[in-house]
CSV table of C-alpha atoms in Angstrom, one decimal:
chain,number,residue,atom,x,y,z
A,1,UNK,CA,0.4,-0.2,0.0
A,2,UNK,CA,2.7,2.5,0.9
A,3,UNK,CA,4.3,1.6,-2.6
A,4,UNK,CA,0.7,2.2,-4.5
A,5,UNK,CA,0.6,5.6,-2.3
A,6,UNK,CA,3.8,6.6,-3.7
A,7,UNK,CA,3.3,5.8,-7.5
A,8,UNK,CA,-0.1,8.1,-7.0
A,9,UNK,CA,2.0,10.8,-5.6
A,10,UNK,CA,4.5,11.1,-8.4
A,11,UNK,CA,1.7,10.7,-11.1
A,12,UNK,CA,-0.3,13.7,-9.6
A,13,UNK,CA,2.8,16.0,-9.4
A,14,UNK,CA,3.3,14.9,-13.1
A,15,UNK,CA,0.0,16.1,-13.8
A,16,UNK,CA,0.2,19.3,-12.0
A,17,UNK,CA,3.6,20.1,-13.3
A,18,UNK,CA,2.5,19.4,-16.8
A,19,UNK,CA,-0.3,21.7,-16.5
A,20,UNK,CA,1.6,24.4,-14.9
A,21,UNK,CA,4.0,24.1,-18.1
A,22,UNK,CA,0.9,24.6,-20.4
A,23,UNK,CA,-0.2,27.7,-18.4
A,24,UNK,CA,3.0,29.1,-18.6
A,25,UNK,CA,3.7,28.3,-22.0
A,26,UNK,CA,-0.1,29.8,-22.7
A,27,UNK,CA,0.8,33.2,-20.7
A,28,UNK,CA,4.5,33.6,-22.4
A,29,UNK,CA,2.1,33.6,-25.6
A,30,UNK,CA,-0.8,35.9,-24.4
A,31,UNK,CA,1.3,38.5,-22.1
A,32,UNK,CA,3.5,41.1,-24.5
A,33,UNK,CA,7.1,40.2,-24.0
A,34,UNK,CA,9.9,42.6,-24.2
A,35,UNK,CA,12.0,40.2,-26.6
A,36,UNK,CA,9.2,39.3,-29.2
A,37,UNK,CA,6.5,41.8,-28.9
A,38,UNK,CA,6.3,45.9,-28.7
A,39,UNK,CA,4.6,47.3,-25.9
A,40,UNK,CA,2.5,50.1,-27.0
A,41,UNK,CA,2.3,53.6,-25.1
A,42,UNK,CA,-0.5,55.3,-24.1
A,43,UNK,CA,-0.1,57.7,-27.3
A,44,UNK,CA,0.2,54.8,-29.6
A,45,UNK,CA,-2.4,53.0,-27.9
A,46,UNK,CA,-4.8,56.0,-28.4
A,47,UNK,CA,-4.0,56.3,-32.0
A,48,UNK,CA,-5.5,53.1,-32.8
A,49,UNK,CA,-8.7,54.4,-32.3
A,50,UNK,CA,-11.3,55.3,-34.7
A,51,UNK,CA,-12.9,58.6,-35.4
A,52,UNK,CA,-15.7,59.9,-37.7
A,53,UNK,CA,-15.3,63.6,-38.6
A,54,UNK,CA,-16.5,66.0,-41.3
A,55,UNK,CA,-14.5,69.5,-42.0
A,56,UNK,CA,-15.4,71.9,-44.7
A,57,UNK,CA,-12.8,74.9,-44.4
A,58,UNK,CA,-12.7,74.5,-40.7
A,59,UNK,CA,-9.4,76.1,-39.1
A,60,UNK,CA,-6.7,73.3,-38.4
A,61,UNK,CA,-6.7,74.4,-34.5
A,62,UNK,CA,-10.2,73.4,-34.4
A,63,UNK,CA,-9.5,70.4,-36.1
A,64,UNK,CA,-6.9,69.2,-33.8
A,65,UNK,CA,-9.0,70.1,-30.7
A,66,UNK,CA,-11.8,68.0,-31.9
A,67,UNK,CA,-9.6,65.0,-33.1
A,68,UNK,CA,-7.9,65.4,-29.5
A,69,UNK,CA,-11.2,65.0,-27.7
A,70,UNK,CA,-12.5,62.1,-29.3
A,71,UNK,CA,-9.5,60.0,-29.0
A,72,UNK,CA,-8.6,61.7,-25.4
A,73,UNK,CA,-5.3,62.6,-26.3
A,74,UNK,CA,-3.2,65.9,-25.4
A,75,UNK,CA,-1.8,67.8,-28.5
A,76,UNK,CA,0.9,70.4,-28.8
A,77,UNK,CA,0.9,72.6,-32.0
A,78,UNK,CA,3.6,74.7,-33.7
A,79,UNK,CA,2.9,78.2,-34.6
A,80,UNK,CA,4.1,77.2,-38.1
A,81,UNK,CA,1.1,75.1,-38.2
A,82,UNK,CA,-1.8,77.1,-39.8
A,83,UNK,CA,-4.3,76.7,-42.6
A,84,UNK,CA,-7.8,75.3,-42.9
A,85,UNK,CA,-9.0,71.7,-43.7
A,86,UNK,CA,-11.5,70.1,-45.5
A,87,UNK,CA,-12.1,66.5,-45.2
A,88,UNK,CA,-14.6,63.4,-44.5
A,89,UNK,CA,-13.6,60.8,-42.4
A,90,UNK,CA,-15.3,57.6,-41.1
A,91,UNK,CA,-14.2,55.2,-38.9
A,92,UNK,CA,-10.5,55.9,-39.5
A,93,UNK,CA,-7.7,55.3,-37.1
A,94,UNK,CA,-6.5,58.7,-35.3
A,95,UNK,CA,-2.9,58.0,-36.3
A,96,UNK,CA,-4.0,57.4,-40.1
A,97,UNK,CA,-6.4,60.5,-39.9
A,98,UNK,CA,-3.8,62.7,-38.5
A,99,UNK,CA,-1.3,61.4,-41.3
A,100,UNK,CA,-3.6,62.3,-44.3
A,101,UNK,CA,-4.9,65.5,-42.8
A,102,UNK,CA,-1.6,67.3,-41.8
A,103,UNK,CA,0.7,65.9,-44.8
A,104,UNK,CA,-2.0,67.4,-47.0
A,105,UNK,CA,-0.9,71.0,-45.7
A,106,UNK,CA,3.3,70.0,-45.4
A,107,UNK,CA,3.0,69.0,-41.7
A,108,UNK,CA,3.2,66.2,-39.5
A,109,UNK,CA,3.5,65.1,-36.2
A,110,UNK,CA,5.9,63.5,-33.5
A,111,UNK,CA,4.5,61.0,-30.7
A,112,UNK,CA,5.8,61.1,-27.6
A,113,UNK,CA,5.0,58.7,-24.5
A,114,UNK,CA,1.7,61.2,-23.4
A,115,UNK,CA,1.1,63.5,-26.4
A,116,UNK,CA,1.8,64.4,-29.9
A,117,UNK,CA,3.7,67.3,-31.2
A,118,UNK,CA,2.0,68.9,-34.6
A,119,UNK,CA,4.9,70.4,-36.9
A,120,UNK,CA,6.3,71.1,-39.9
A,121,UNK,CA,7.4,68.2,-42.1
A,122,UNK,CA,11.0,69.6,-42.1
A,123,UNK,CA,11.3,69.5,-38.3
A,124,UNK,CA,10.5,66.1,-38.5
A,125,UNK,CA,13.1,64.8,-40.7
A,126,UNK,CA,15.5,67.0,-38.7
A,127,UNK,CA,14.5,65.3,-35.4
A,128,UNK,CA,15.2,62.0,-37.1
A,129,UNK,CA,18.2,63.0,-38.5
A,130,UNK,CA,21.7,63.1,-36.6
A,131,UNK,CA,24.0,66.3,-36.0
A,132,UNK,CA,27.2,66.4,-37.7
A,133,UNK,CA,30.1,68.7,-37.0
A,134,UNK,CA,32.6,69.5,-39.8
A,135,UNK,CA,35.5,71.6,-39.9
A,136,UNK,CA,36.1,73.9,-43.3
A,137,UNK,CA,39.5,75.2,-44.4
A,138,UNK,CA,38.8,78.1,-46.9
A,139,UNK,CA,41.6,78.5,-49.3
A,140,UNK,CA,40.7,81.2,-51.8
A,141,UNK,CA,37.2,82.7,-50.8
A,142,UNK,CA,36.7,85.4,-47.8
A,143,UNK,CA,36.0,83.4,-44.4
A,144,UNK,CA,33.5,85.9,-43.7
A,145,UNK,CA,31.8,86.3,-46.5
A,146,UNK,CA,31.6,82.6,-46.6
A,147,UNK,CA,30.1,82.5,-43.4
A,148,UNK,CA,27.5,85.0,-44.1
A,149,UNK,CA,26.2,82.7,-47.4
A,150,UNK,CA,26.4,79.3,-45.3
A,151,UNK,CA,23.9,81.0,-42.6
A,152,UNK,CA,21.2,80.7,-45.2
A,153,UNK,CA,22.1,77.0,-45.4
A,154,UNK,CA,21.4,76.1,-42.0
A,155,UNK,CA,18.7,75.2,-39.9
A,156,UNK,CA,17.2,76.6,-36.8
A,157,UNK,CA,18.8,74.2,-34.4
A,158,UNK,CA,22.7,74.7,-36.5
A,159,UNK,CA,25.4,76.7,-35.3
A,160,UNK,CA,28.3,78.1,-37.1
A,161,UNK,CA,31.5,79.6,-36.3
A,162,UNK,CA,34.5,80.9,-38.2
A,163,UNK,CA,38.4,81.9,-37.3
A,164,UNK,CA,39.7,84.3,-39.9
A,165,UNK,CA,43.7,84.1,-38.6
A,166,UNK,CA,43.4,80.3,-39.6
A,167,UNK,CA,40.5,80.3,-42.3
A,168,UNK,CA,38.5,77.6,-41.0
A,169,UNK,CA,34.9,77.4,-40.5
A,170,UNK,CA,33.4,75.1,-38.2
A,171,UNK,CA,29.5,73.9,-38.7
A,172,UNK,CA,27.5,71.8,-36.8
A,173,UNK,CA,24.0,70.8,-38.0
A,174,UNK,CA,22.1,68.1,-40.1
A,175,UNK,CA,23.7,65.6,-42.1
A,176,UNK,CA,21.4,66.8,-45.1
A,177,UNK,CA,22.3,70.4,-44.6
A,178,UNK,CA,26.2,69.5,-44.3
A,179,UNK,CA,26.3,67.6,-47.9
A,180,UNK,CA,24.3,70.6,-49.1
A,181,UNK,CA,27.0,73.0,-47.9
A,182,UNK,CA,29.9,70.4,-49.1
A,183,UNK,CA,28.3,71.2,-52.6
A,184,UNK,CA,28.1,74.9,-52.1
A,185,UNK,CA,31.7,75.3,-51.2
A,186,UNK,CA,32.9,73.2,-53.9
A,187,UNK,CA,31.4,75.7,-56.2
A,188,UNK,CA,32.6,79.0,-54.4
A,189,UNK,CA,36.2,77.9,-52.5
A,190,UNK,CA,37.9,78.1,-56.2
A,191,UNK,CA,40.5,80.3,-57.3
A,192,UNK,CA,39.4,83.6,-58.5
A,193,UNK,CA,40.3,84.9,-62.1
A,194,UNK,CA,42.8,87.5,-62.1
A,195,UNK,CA,42.5,90.7,-64.7
A,196,UNK,CA,45.5,93.0,-65.5
A,197,UNK,CA,44.0,96.2,-66.5
A,198,UNK,CA,46.4,98.4,-68.7
A,199,UNK,CA,45.2,101.9,-68.9
A,200,UNK,CA,47.6,104.6,-71.2
A,201,UNK,CA,46.6,108.2,-70.8
A,202,UNK,CA,47.2,110.6,-73.7
A,203,UNK,CA,47.5,114.2,-74.2
A,204,UNK,CA,46.8,114.9,-78.2
A,205,UNK,CA,47.7,118.1,-78.9
A,206,UNK,CA,46.5,119.7,-82.5
A,207,UNK,CA,48.2,123.5,-83.0
A,208,UNK,CA,46.5,125.9,-85.5
A,209,UNK,CA,49.4,128.5,-86.0
A,210,UNK,CA,49.0,131.5,-87.9
A,211,UNK,CA,52.2,134.0,-87.9
A,212,UNK,CA,51.6,137.2,-89.8
A,213,UNK,CA,53.8,139.9,-89.9
A,214,UNK,CA,57.8,140.4,-91.4
A,215,UNK,CA,60.4,138.3,-89.9
A,216,UNK,CA,63.8,139.3,-91.3
A,217,UNK,CA,66.4,136.3,-91.5
A,218,UNK,CA,70.1,137.2,-92.8
A,219,UNK,CA,71.9,134.4,-94.9
A,220,UNK,CA,74.8,134.5,-97.2
A,221,UNK,CA,73.7,133.8,-100.5
A,222,UNK,CA,76.1,131.6,-102.5
A,223,UNK,CA,74.9,133.2,-106.3
A,224,UNK,CA,77.0,135.8,-106.2
A,225,UNK,CA,76.8,136.3,-110.1
A,226,UNK,CA,72.9,136.9,-109.7
A,227,UNK,CA,71.5,140.6,-109.0
A,228,UNK,CA,68.5,142.0,-107.7
A,229,UNK,CA,65.6,140.1,-106.2
A,230,UNK,CA,66.6,136.3,-105.6
A,231,UNK,CA,63.0,134.9,-105.6
A,232,UNK,CA,62.7,131.5,-104.2
A,233,UNK,CA,65.9,130.4,-103.8
A,234,UNK,CA,67.1,127.7,-101.8
A,235,UNK,CA,71.1,128.3,-101.9
A,236,UNK,CA,71.5,130.3,-98.9
A,237,UNK,CA,74.0,129.7,-96.0
A,238,UNK,CA,73.7,131.1,-92.4
A,239,UNK,CA,76.2,133.5,-91.7
A,240,UNK,CA,77.6,133.3,-88.0
A,241,UNK,CA,76.6,137.4,-87.0
A,242,UNK,CA,78.2,136.7,-83.4
A,243,UNK,CA,81.6,136.0,-85.5
A,244,UNK,CA,81.1,137.6,-88.8
A,245,UNK,CA,83.6,137.0,-91.2
A,246,UNK,CA,82.3,137.6,-94.3
A,247,UNK,CA,83.6,140.5,-96.2
A,248,UNK,CA,80.3,141.2,-97.3
A,249,UNK,CA,78.8,141.9,-94.0
A,250,UNK,CA,79.4,145.0,-92.6
A,251,UNK,CA,77.2,145.1,-89.5
A,252,UNK,CA,75.4,142.9,-86.8
A,253,UNK,CA,72.3,142.1,-86.8
A,254,UNK,CA,70.2,139.6,-84.0
A,255,UNK,CA,72.2,136.1,-83.8
A,256,UNK,CA,68.8,134.4,-83.2
A,257,UNK,CA,67.5,134.7,-87.1
A,258,UNK,CA,66.6,132.1,-88.7
A,259,UNK,CA,68.1,129.9,-91.8
A,260,UNK,CA,66.0,131.0,-94.6
A,261,UNK,CA,65.9,127.6,-96.8
A,262,UNK,CA,65.2,125.8,-93.6
A,263,UNK,CA,61.8,126.9,-93.4
A,264,UNK,CA,58.8,124.8,-94.9
A,265,UNK,CA,55.6,126.1,-96.3
A,266,UNK,CA,56.9,130.0,-96.4
A,267,UNK,CA,57.3,132.7,-98.8
A,268,UNK,CA,60.7,133.9,-99.2
A,269,UNK,CA,62.1,137.2,-101.2
A,270,UNK,CA,65.3,138.4,-101.1
A,271,UNK,CA,66.9,142.1,-101.9
A,272,UNK,CA,70.1,143.7,-101.6
A,273,UNK,CA,73.3,142.6,-103.3
A,274,UNK,CA,74.0,139.3,-104.5
A,275,UNK,CA,76.3,138.4,-101.8
A,276,UNK,CA,73.7,138.9,-99.1
A,277,UNK,CA,70.2,138.3,-98.5
A,278,UNK,CA,67.8,139.6,-96.3
A,279,UNK,CA,64.8,137.7,-96.3
A,280,UNK,CA,61.2,138.5,-95.1
A,281,UNK,CA,58.8,135.7,-94.2
A,282,UNK,CA,55.4,135.6,-94.2
A,283,UNK,CA,54.6,132.3,-92.7
A,284,UNK,CA,51.0,130.4,-92.6
A,285,UNK,CA,51.4,126.6,-91.7
A,286,UNK,CA,49.3,123.8,-89.9
A,287,UNK,CA,51.3,121.8,-87.8
A,288,UNK,CA,50.8,118.0,-87.4
A,289,UNK,CA,48.9,116.7,-84.6
A,290,UNK,CA,50.7,114.9,-82.1
A,291,UNK,CA,50.4,112.8,-79.0
A,292,UNK,CA,51.8,112.5,-75.5
A,293,UNK,CA,51.7,109.4,-73.3
A,294,UNK,CA,51.3,111.1,-69.9
A,295,UNK,CA,50.8,107.6,-68.1
A,296,UNK,CA,51.0,103.7,-68.5
A,297,UNK,CA,49.4,102.6,-65.4
A,298,UNK,CA,48.8,98.8,-64.9
A,299,UNK,CA,47.1,97.0,-62.1
A,300,UNK,CA,46.1,93.5,-61.2
A,301,UNK,CA,42.4,93.1,-59.6
A,302,UNK,CA,40.3,89.8,-59.2
A,303,UNK,CA,37.3,89.3,-60.5
A,304,UNK,CA,34.3,91.3,-59.6
A,305,UNK,CA,36.7,93.7,-57.4
A,306,UNK,CA,37.1,97.5,-57.9
A,307,UNK,CA,40.2,99.0,-58.9
A,308,UNK,CA,41.2,102.6,-58.9
A,309,UNK,CA,43.9,104.5,-60.9
A,310,UNK,CA,44.5,108.3,-60.1
A,311,UNK,CA,47.2,110.4,-61.8
A,312,UNK,CA,46.4,113.5,-60.3
A,313,UNK,CA,47.9,116.9,-59.4
A,314,UNK,CA,47.1,118.2,-56.4
A,315,UNK,CA,46.7,122.2,-57.1
A,316,UNK,CA,46.6,124.4,-54.0
A,317,UNK,CA,43.8,126.9,-53.1
A,318,UNK,CA,42.5,128.9,-50.2
A,319,UNK,CA,39.4,128.6,-48.6
A,320,UNK,CA,37.7,131.5,-46.4
A,321,UNK,CA,36.0,131.1,-43.4
A,322,UNK,CA,34.4,133.7,-41.1
A,323,UNK,CA,35.7,134.1,-37.6
A,324,UNK,CA,33.5,135.5,-34.8
A,325,UNK,CA,35.0,138.7,-35.0
A,326,UNK,CA,33.9,139.5,-38.3
A,327,UNK,CA,37.2,138.7,-40.2
A,328,UNK,CA,38.3,135.7,-41.9
A,329,UNK,CA,40.7,133.0,-41.7
A,330,UNK,CA,42.1,131.1,-44.9
A,331,UNK,CA,42.7,127.5,-44.7
A,332,UNK,CA,44.7,125.9,-47.6
A,333,UNK,CA,43.2,123.0,-49.5
A,334,UNK,CA,44.0,121.1,-52.5
A,335,UNK,CA,42.1,120.0,-55.6
A,336,UNK,CA,42.9,116.5,-57.5
A,337,UNK,CA,43.2,117.7,-61.1
A,338,UNK,CA,44.3,115.0,-63.8
A,339,UNK,CA,42.6,111.4,-64.6
A,340,UNK,CA,40.7,109.1,-62.1
A,341,UNK,CA,39.4,105.8,-63.0
A,342,UNK,CA,37.5,103.4,-61.0
A,343,UNK,CA,37.4,100.2,-63.3
A,344,UNK,CA,35.6,96.8,-62.1
A,345,UNK,CA,36.1,93.8,-64.4
A,346,UNK,CA,34.2,90.6,-64.5
A,347,UNK,CA,34.4,87.9,-66.3
A,348,UNK,CA,31.6,86.1,-68.1
A,349,UNK,CA,30.9,82.5,-68.7
A,350,UNK,CA,32.0,83.0,-72.6
A,351,UNK,CA,35.3,84.3,-71.6
A,352,UNK,CA,34.4,88.0,-72.2
A,353,UNK,CA,35.1,90.8,-69.9
A,354,UNK,CA,32.6,93.2,-68.7
A,355,UNK,CA,34.0,96.4,-67.7
A,356,UNK,CA,32.1,98.8,-65.4
A,357,UNK,CA,33.9,102.2,-66.0
A,358,UNK,CA,33.8,105.5,-64.3
A,359,UNK,CA,36.3,107.9,-65.4
A,360,UNK,CA,36.6,111.2,-64.0
A,361,UNK,CA,38.3,113.9,-66.1
A,362,UNK,CA,39.4,117.2,-64.8
A,363,UNK,CA,41.9,119.9,-66.3
A,364,UNK,CA,43.0,123.3,-64.7
A,365,UNK,CA,41.8,126.4,-67.3
A,366,UNK,CA,42.6,129.3,-65.7
A,367,UNK,CA,42.5,131.6,-62.3
A,368,UNK,CA,39.8,133.8,-60.9
A,369,UNK,CA,40.3,136.6,-58.2
A,370,UNK,CA,36.9,136.3,-55.9
A,371,UNK,CA,37.8,139.5,-54.0
A,372,UNK,CA,40.2,142.5,-54.4
A,373,UNK,CA,43.8,142.0,-53.6
A,374,UNK,CA,42.8,138.1,-52.6
A,375,UNK,CA,45.1,134.7,-53.7
A,376,UNK,CA,43.9,133.8,-57.2
A,377,UNK,CA,41.4,130.5,-57.3
A,378,UNK,CA,42.2,127.6,-59.7
A,379,UNK,CA,39.9,127.1,-62.0
A,380,UNK,CA,39.0,123.2,-62.4
A,381,UNK,CA,37.0,121.9,-65.7
A,382,UNK,CA,35.8,118.4,-65.0
A,383,UNK,CA,34.1,115.7,-66.8
A,384,UNK,CA,32.7,112.5,-65.5
A,385,UNK,CA,30.9,109.4,-66.9
A,386,UNK,CA,29.5,105.8,-65.9
A,387,UNK,CA,29.6,103.4,-68.4
A,388,UNK,CA,29.7,99.3,-68.9
A,389,UNK,CA,31.1,97.7,-72.1
A,390,UNK,CA,31.4,94.3,-72.9
A,391,UNK,CA,35.1,93.5,-74.9
A,392,UNK,CA,36.9,90.3,-75.6
A,393,UNK,CA,40.4,89.8,-73.7
A,394,UNK,CA,42.9,92.2,-75.1
A,395,UNK,CA,40.3,94.5,-76.7
A,396,UNK,CA,40.6,98.3,-75.9
A,397,UNK,CA,38.2,101.0,-74.8
A,398,UNK,CA,38.6,104.4,-75.8
A,399,UNK,CA,37.5,107.3,-73.4
A,400,UNK,CA,38.0,111.0,-74.3
A,401,UNK,CA,36.2,114.3,-74.5
A,402,UNK,CA,38.0,116.5,-71.8
A,403,UNK,CA,39.5,119.6,-74.3
A,404,UNK,CA,41.3,122.5,-73.4
A,405,UNK,CA,41.9,125.6,-75.6
A,406,UNK,CA,45.2,127.7,-75.4
A,407,UNK,CA,45.4,131.1,-76.7
A,408,UNK,CA,49.0,132.0,-77.4
A,409,UNK,CA,50.7,135.4,-78.8
A,410,UNK,CA,54.0,135.8,-79.9
A,411,UNK,CA,56.0,138.8,-80.5
A,412,UNK,CA,59.2,138.8,-81.6
A,413,UNK,CA,61.5,142.2,-82.8
A,414,UNK,CA,64.5,143.4,-83.3
A,415,UNK,CA,65.7,145.6,-80.5
A,416,UNK,CA,65.0,149.6,-80.9
A,417,UNK,CA,63.9,149.2,-84.5
A,418,UNK,CA,60.9,147.1,-83.7
A,419,UNK,CA,59.7,149.9,-81.5
A,420,UNK,CA,59.8,152.4,-84.0
A,421,UNK,CA,56.4,153.8,-84.6
A,422,UNK,CA,54.7,153.1,-88.1
A,423,UNK,CA,58.4,151.6,-89.2
A,424,UNK,CA,58.7,149.4,-86.4
A,425,UNK,CA,56.3,146.9,-87.8
A,426,UNK,CA,58.7,146.2,-90.5
A,427,UNK,CA,61.0,144.7,-87.7
A,428,UNK,CA,58.5,143.2,-85.5
A,429,UNK,CA,56.7,139.8,-86.1
A,430,UNK,CA,53.3,138.9,-84.2
A,431,UNK,CA,52.1,135.3,-84.1
A,432,UNK,CA,49.2,133.6,-82.6
A,433,UNK,CA,48.9,130.1,-81.9
A,434,UNK,CA,45.8,128.2,-80.7
A,435,UNK,CA,46.4,125.0,-79.1
A,436,UNK,CA,43.8,122.2,-78.9
A,437,UNK,CA,44.2,119.1,-76.3
A,438,UNK,CA,42.3,116.2,-75.3
A,439,UNK,CA,43.0,113.7,-72.9
A,440,UNK,CA,42.2,110.5,-74.2
A,441,UNK,CA,42.2,107.3,-72.1
A,442,UNK,CA,42.9,103.7,-73.6
A,443,UNK,CA,41.7,101.2,-71.0
A,444,UNK,CA,42.7,97.1,-72.3
A,445,UNK,CA,42.0,94.2,-69.9
A,446,UNK,CA,44.1,91.2,-69.9
A,447,UNK,CA,42.7,88.1,-68.4
A,448,UNK,CA,45.8,86.5,-66.6
A,449,UNK,CA,45.1,82.4,-66.3
A,450,UNK,CA,48.1,81.5,-64.8
A,451,UNK,CA,51.0,83.4,-63.1
A,452,UNK,CA,51.5,86.9,-64.3
A,453,UNK,CA,54.5,86.9,-66.8
A,454,UNK,CA,56.7,89.7,-67.0
A,455,UNK,CA,57.6,91.4,-70.4
A,456,UNK,CA,60.7,91.2,-72.2
A,457,UNK,CA,61.3,95.2,-71.5
A,458,UNK,CA,60.4,94.5,-67.7
A,459,UNK,CA,62.6,91.2,-67.5
A,460,UNK,CA,65.6,93.4,-68.2
A,461,UNK,CA,64.9,96.1,-66.0
A,462,UNK,CA,64.4,93.4,-63.5
A,463,UNK,CA,68.1,92.1,-64.2
A,464,UNK,CA,69.4,95.6,-64.3
A,465,UNK,CA,68.1,96.2,-60.3
A,466,UNK,CA,69.0,92.8,-59.2
A,467,UNK,CA,71.8,92.8,-56.7
A,468,UNK,CA,74.4,90.0,-57.0
A,469,UNK,CA,75.0,88.1,-53.6
A,470,UNK,CA,78.8,87.1,-53.0
A,471,UNK,CA,79.9,83.7,-53.3
A,472,UNK,CA,82.5,83.9,-50.7
A,473,UNK,CA,82.6,80.5,-48.8
A,474,UNK,CA,80.9,80.5,-45.4
A,475,UNK,CA,83.6,80.2,-42.6
A,476,UNK,CA,82.8,77.7,-40.0
A,477,UNK,CA,83.8,78.1,-36.5
A,478,UNK,CA,83.3,76.9,-32.8
A,479,UNK,CA,81.2,73.6,-32.5
A,480,UNK,CA,80.2,73.7,-36.1
A,481,UNK,CA,84.1,73.1,-37.3
A,482,UNK,CA,84.8,70.5,-34.7
A,483,UNK,CA,81.5,68.8,-36.0
A,484,UNK,CA,82.4,68.9,-39.5
A,485,UNK,CA,86.0,67.6,-38.5
A,486,UNK,CA,84.5,64.4,-36.9
A,487,UNK,CA,82.5,63.8,-39.7
A,488,UNK,CA,85.3,63.6,-41.9
A,489,UNK,CA,87.4,61.6,-39.7
A,490,UNK,CA,84.4,58.8,-39.4
A,491,UNK,CA,83.7,58.9,-43.2
A,492,UNK,CA,87.8,58.0,-43.5
A,493,UNK,CA,87.9,55.8,-40.8
A,494,UNK,CA,85.5,53.8,-42.6
A,495,UNK,CA,86.8,53.8,-45.9
């Protein structure tokens, strides 16, 4: 009996153990597990609740309030979320309803453990992205300008800082923003094209000279056999009047007389005897136009940067100011007279050069006395213009227009004889010269692709100014000499 009782105990214990194991297995399948099944938060469970709504132009604030009340959920809305909603939903889970309503207006929601936050889609993407920090070394562009441009790429949660000393920019932002910044810097941090702007300033003068009167020129006529008026002869010789040795010369005249046959475009008349001719000249000649190079400056400038070329003379003038006692105090100031060029070149995509030109021309035309016994004040004529030209590399832009007219009167006479009334006109020469001058500027831009190369003339001047260094061998003293001797001895020993 004892044995049977023990068997019954063993069978009962096994049956109870089997029930417990089966119950445990069933419980394991029915109860959510941390390993196999996801535990839903209160918000996630409420997002599964079905809702039925009908909206017609309802403000989105009211829509969120109605849905939150039906699902018994707390909602926080961003101030950027605005608009009106038109939708009809029936027995739709709250999560699906929110996804469709908000995405149609560019919004979304971020669920937390106990509530949801409605924000623009960009903030949702940023919340999912990880932040990245990167250091950029700017090589060619200006660090401060790049920093200002990069701020437009930054998100609200990003940060940027720069170090002008090391040309570094540190950026911390979402990974997508960092990728956009990478592409942006690849485009802008490149070598900027350089343009050599060459300016040539010319003073072009045209002189109209009308000489009226009688100018006597004493010369020796080699045609001793001829008599009377010699006409348009070309065989006269200049006589040295300071040392007259010619037997036919019996007196002295001005030693500044001209050689008669050296004049061009003149009428020449000769009288007296066959050995000496005394010429009376009436001249009317047109001089050729001359161009004088005043300056040839050249300046290297970066693309889209302004270059200023000034070729001026500072002319002093007095500026009077009244004092409290009724008097006046003069202050010396200066006016710039000459040429000032402001050039801004820009290289286009088709390798043309767009030149923005602002030339200023000024020239001193005279003086004026403002008051009696005052210091003369300079009168300055100015010309300014502003233009834009599109030219090819190496072409030239010509700017002119500042003209000046000078009238000069010239009187030449023989001492004493030229002052005789009435008859003095025979020994006096009067001339009037009108000089027309114009400042003309030639501007030629040259695109520099590589390092600038000196011209041949510049290279010659560079060699002339180069100072040769002495070739004396350096004397080694002290420890340096000992170390050198040791090294030599070791080498000799190894050999």
